[in-house]
Tab-separated table of C-alpha atoms and ligand atoms in Angstrom:
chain	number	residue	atom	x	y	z
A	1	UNK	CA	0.000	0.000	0.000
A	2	UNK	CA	1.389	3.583	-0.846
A	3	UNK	CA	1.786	5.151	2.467
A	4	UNK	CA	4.687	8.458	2.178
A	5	UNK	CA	4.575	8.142	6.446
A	6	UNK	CA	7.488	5.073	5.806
A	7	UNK	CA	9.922	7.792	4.425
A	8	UNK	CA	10.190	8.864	7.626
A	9	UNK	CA	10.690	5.663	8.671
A	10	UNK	CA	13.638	5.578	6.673
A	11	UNK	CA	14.710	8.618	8.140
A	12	UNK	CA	14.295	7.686	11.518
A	13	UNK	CA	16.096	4.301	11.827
A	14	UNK	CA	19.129	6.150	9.584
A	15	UNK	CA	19.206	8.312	12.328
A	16	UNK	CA	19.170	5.402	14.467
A	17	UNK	CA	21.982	3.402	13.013
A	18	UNK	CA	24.358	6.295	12.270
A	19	UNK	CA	24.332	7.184	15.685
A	20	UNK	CA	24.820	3.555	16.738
A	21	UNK	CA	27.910	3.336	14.685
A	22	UNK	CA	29.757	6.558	16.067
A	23	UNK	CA	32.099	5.023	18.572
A	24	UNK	CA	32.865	2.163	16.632
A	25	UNK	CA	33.534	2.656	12.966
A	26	UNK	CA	33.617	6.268	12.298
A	27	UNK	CA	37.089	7.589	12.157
A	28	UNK	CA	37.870	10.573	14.833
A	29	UNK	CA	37.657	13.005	11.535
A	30	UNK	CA	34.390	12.307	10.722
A	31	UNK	CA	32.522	11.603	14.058
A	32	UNK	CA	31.413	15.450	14.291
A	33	UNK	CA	29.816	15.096	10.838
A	34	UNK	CA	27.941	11.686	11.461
A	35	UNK	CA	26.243	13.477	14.453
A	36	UNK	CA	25.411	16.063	12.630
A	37	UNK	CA	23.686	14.065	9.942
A	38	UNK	CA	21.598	11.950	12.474
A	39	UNK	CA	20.675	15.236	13.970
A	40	UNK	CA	19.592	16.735	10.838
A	41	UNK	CA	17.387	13.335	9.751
A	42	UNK	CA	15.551	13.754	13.697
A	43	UNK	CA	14.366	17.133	12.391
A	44	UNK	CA	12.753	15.032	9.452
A	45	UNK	CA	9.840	13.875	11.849
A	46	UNK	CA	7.150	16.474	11.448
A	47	UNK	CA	5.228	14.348	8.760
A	48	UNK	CA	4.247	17.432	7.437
A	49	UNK	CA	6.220	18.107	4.236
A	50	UNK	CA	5.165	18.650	0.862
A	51	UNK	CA	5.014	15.716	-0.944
A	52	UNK	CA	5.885	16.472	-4.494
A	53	UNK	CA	5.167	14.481	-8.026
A	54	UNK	CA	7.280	14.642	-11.169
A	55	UNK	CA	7.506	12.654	-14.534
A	56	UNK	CA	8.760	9.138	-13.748
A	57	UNK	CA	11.664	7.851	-16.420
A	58	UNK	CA	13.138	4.308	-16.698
A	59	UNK	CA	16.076	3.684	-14.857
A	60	UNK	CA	17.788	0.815	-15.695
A	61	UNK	CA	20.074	0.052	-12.790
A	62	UNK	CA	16.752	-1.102	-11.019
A	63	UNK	CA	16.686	-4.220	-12.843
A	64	UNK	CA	19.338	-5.159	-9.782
A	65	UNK	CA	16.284	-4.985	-7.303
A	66	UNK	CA	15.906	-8.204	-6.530
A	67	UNK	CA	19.448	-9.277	-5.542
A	68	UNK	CA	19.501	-5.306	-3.639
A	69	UNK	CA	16.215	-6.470	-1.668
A	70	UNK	CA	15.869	-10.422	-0.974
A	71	UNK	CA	18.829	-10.708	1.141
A	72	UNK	CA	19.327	-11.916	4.874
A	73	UNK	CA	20.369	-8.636	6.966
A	74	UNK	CA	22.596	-8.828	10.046
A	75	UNK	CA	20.427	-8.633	13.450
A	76	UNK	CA	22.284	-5.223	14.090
A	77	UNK	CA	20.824	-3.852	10.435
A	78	UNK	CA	17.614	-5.421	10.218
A	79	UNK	CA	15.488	-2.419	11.242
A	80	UNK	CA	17.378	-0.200	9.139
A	81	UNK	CA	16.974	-2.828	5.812
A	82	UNK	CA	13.061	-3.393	6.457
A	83	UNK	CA	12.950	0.592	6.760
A	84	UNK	CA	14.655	1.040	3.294
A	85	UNK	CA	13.024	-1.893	1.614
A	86	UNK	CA	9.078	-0.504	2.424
A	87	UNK	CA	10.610	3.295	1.506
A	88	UNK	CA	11.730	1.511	-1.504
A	89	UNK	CA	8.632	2.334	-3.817
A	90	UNK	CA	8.248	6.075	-2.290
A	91	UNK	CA	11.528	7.256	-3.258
A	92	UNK	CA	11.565	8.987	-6.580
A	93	UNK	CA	14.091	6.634	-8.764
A	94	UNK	CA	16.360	8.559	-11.456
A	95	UNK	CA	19.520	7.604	-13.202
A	96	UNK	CA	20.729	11.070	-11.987
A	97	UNK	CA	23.136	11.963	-14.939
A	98	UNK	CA	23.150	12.378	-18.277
A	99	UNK	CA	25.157	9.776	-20.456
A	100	UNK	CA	28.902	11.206	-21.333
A	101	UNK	CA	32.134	10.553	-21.540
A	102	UNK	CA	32.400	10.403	-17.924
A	103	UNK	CA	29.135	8.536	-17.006
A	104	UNK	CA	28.626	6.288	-19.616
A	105	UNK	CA	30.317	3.138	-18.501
A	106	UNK	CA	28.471	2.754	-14.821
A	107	UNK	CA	25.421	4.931	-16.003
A	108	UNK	CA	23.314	1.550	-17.258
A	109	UNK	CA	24.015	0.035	-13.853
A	110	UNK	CA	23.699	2.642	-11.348
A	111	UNK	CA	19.617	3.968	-9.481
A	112	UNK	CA	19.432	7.003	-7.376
A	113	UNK	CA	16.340	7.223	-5.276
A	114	UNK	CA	15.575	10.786	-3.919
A	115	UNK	CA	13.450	10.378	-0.902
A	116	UNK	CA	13.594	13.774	0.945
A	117	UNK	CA	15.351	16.410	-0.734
A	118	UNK	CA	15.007	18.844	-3.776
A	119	UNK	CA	14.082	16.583	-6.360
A	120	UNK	CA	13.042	13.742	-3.729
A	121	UNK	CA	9.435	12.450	-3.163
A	122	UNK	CA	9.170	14.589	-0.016
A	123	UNK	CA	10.818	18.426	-0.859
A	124	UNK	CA	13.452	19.578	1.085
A	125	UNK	CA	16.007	22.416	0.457
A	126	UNK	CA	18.794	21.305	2.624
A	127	UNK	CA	18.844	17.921	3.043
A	128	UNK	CA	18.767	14.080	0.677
A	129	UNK	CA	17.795	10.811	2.053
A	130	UNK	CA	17.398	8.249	-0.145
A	131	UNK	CA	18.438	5.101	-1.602
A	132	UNK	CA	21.091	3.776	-3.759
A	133	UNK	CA	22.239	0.521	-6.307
A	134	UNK	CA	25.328	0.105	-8.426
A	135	UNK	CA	24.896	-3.052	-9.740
A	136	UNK	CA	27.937	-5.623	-9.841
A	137	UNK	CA	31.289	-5.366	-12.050
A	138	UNK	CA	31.388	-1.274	-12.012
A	139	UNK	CA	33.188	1.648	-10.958
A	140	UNK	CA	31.460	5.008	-9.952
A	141	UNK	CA	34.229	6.632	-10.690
A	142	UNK	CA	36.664	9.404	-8.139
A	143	UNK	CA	34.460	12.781	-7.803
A	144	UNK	CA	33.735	14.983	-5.134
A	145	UNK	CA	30.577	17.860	-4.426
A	146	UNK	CA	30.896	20.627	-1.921
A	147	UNK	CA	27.859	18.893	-0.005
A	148	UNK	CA	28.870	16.428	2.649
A	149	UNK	CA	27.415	12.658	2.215
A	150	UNK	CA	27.013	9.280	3.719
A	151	UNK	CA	26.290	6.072	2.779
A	152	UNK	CA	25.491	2.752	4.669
A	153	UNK	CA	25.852	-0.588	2.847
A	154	UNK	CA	22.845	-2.533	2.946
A	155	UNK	CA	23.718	-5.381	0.841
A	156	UNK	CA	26.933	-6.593	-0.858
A	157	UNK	CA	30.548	-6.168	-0.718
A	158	UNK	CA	31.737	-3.335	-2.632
A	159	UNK	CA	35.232	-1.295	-2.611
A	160	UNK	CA	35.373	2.294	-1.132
A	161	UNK	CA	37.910	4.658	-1.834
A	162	UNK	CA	37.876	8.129	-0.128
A	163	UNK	CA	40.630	10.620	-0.317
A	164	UNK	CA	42.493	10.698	-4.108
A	165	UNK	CA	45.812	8.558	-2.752
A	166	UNK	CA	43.984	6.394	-0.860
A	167	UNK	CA	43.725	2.479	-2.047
A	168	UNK	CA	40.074	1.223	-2.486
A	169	UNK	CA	39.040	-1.149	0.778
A	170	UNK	CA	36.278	-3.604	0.827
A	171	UNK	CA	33.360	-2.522	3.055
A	172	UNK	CA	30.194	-5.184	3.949
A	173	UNK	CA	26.596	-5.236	5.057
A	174	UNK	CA	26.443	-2.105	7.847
A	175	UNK	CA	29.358	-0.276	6.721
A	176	UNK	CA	29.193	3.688	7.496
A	177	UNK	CA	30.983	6.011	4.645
A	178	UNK	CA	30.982	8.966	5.683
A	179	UNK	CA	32.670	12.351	2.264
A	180	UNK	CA	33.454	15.751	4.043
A	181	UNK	CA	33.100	18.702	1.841
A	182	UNK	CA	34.884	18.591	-1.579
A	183	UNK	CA	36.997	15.141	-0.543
A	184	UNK	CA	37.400	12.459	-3.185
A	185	UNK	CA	35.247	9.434	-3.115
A	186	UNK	CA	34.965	6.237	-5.916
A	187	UNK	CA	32.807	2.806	-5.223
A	188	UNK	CA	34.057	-0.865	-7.090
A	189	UNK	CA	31.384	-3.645	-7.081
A	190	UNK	CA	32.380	-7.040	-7.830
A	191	UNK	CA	30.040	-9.487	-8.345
A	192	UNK	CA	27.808	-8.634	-6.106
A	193	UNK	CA	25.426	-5.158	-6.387
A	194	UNK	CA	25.495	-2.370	-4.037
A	195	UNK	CA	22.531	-1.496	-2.536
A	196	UNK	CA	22.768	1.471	0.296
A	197	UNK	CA	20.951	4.145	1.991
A	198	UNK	CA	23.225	7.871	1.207
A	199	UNK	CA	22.208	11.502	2.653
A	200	UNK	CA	23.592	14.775	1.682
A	201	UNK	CA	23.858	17.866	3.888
A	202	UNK	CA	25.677	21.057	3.333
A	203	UNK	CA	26.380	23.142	0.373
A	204	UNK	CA	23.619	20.490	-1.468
A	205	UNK	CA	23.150	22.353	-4.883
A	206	UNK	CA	26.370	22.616	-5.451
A	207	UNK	CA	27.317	20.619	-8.657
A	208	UNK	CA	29.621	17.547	-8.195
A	209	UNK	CA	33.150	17.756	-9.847
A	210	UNK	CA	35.827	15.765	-10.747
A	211	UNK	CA	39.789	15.822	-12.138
A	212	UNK	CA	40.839	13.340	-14.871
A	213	UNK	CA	43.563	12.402	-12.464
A	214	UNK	CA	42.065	13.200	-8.967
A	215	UNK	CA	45.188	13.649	-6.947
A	216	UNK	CA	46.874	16.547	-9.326
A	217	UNK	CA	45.185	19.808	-7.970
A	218	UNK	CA	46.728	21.882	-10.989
A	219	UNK	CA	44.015	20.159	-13.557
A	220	UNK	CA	41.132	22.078	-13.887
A	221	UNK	CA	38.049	20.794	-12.710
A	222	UNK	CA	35.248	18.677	-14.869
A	223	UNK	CA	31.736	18.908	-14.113
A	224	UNK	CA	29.578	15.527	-14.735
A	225	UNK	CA	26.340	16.812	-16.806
A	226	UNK	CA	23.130	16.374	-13.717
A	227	UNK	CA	19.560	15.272	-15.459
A	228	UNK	CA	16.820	17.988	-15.490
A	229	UNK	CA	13.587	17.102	-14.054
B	1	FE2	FE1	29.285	11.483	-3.696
């Protein structure tokens, strides 16, 4: 049954689980900014925001739905996975970019499902919750954004790089990402897809960028081309 009151849901037990994971994954750099998300996402509870409708497109990368949704979550995650799966027909599912050079080879595989936020089922001007797949075999390539993100893996085993130098490491079910402002991030699947709840805060209209070679500051910046509508 279509019921927008689960989005909050979502919000709620994101709230919930970031703040569980503080003191025990989040690195000492980034434990000020995971507080502040799960404080922004308890403001999220008035139930009272405009819901908003907009022309649906197809997005290919939701043909990894199954696999993202029929797996066996961890006791610690399960309230957070039932939240996301029952918010997973509210959020408003895009493929985000526009096919280019840059985009083109993960573009087919990858979902992006606004649930709060400007283009997100439920308006909001200064915050994104939603939901997330890159199905298996692909890179999202290094970018950053002057908004600060996180992610927590739901499902599968995918590789995380963050910060240009830095090798990619291989994160699992309940993993915590957490991109300040402007740093470098890149996801790897392998065979498995991703499938993961991400949140934006800050500076979130500023456009995303990226470098052809992301650790040589002296190369102008390339902006990936953002879908209208
Ligand atoms: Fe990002």
């Amino acid at each position: 049954m279509y019921n927008i009151s689960k989005l909050y849901d979502l919000a709620s037990e994101t709230a919930i689980f970031l703040k569980s994971q503080i003191s025990s994954q989040i690195p000492d750099t980034h434990k000020q900014l995971a507080l502040n998300f799960s404080a922004d996402l308890e403001t999220l509870n008035s139930k009272s925001l405009k819901e908003q409708w907009r022309p649906e497109s197809v997005v290919r990368g939701l043909r990894f739905s199954p696999q993202s949704l029929g797996n066996q979550p961890t006791p610690e995650l399960r309230n957070l996975y039932e939240a996301a799966r029952i918010a997973f027909g509210l959020v408003r599912w895009t493929e985000f970019y526009e096919d280019d050079e840059w985009s083109r080879s993960f573009l087919p595989n990858f979902a992006n499902g606004e649930g709060f936020g400007p283009d997100g089922r439920i308006y909001h001007n200064s915050i994104i919750l939603g939901l997330f797949i890159l199905g298996p075999n692909c890179v999202y390539p290094p970018h950053a954004h002057p908004g600060e993100e996180f992610y927590i893996v739901l499902t599968g085993h995918p590789e995380w790089q963050i910060g240009a130098s830095n090798q990619y490491k291989e994160k699992t079910p309940g993993s915590v990402l957490i991109h300040r402002s402007n740093e470098c991030h890149s996801i790897r699947t392998i065979e498995e897809p991703l499938f993961a709840v991400f949140g934006w805060r800050g500076n979130i209209s500023a456009p995303s960028w990226y470098r052809k070679d992301m650790t040589d500051e002296s190369e102008k910046k390339l902006y990936p081309k953002i879908r209208k509508g």
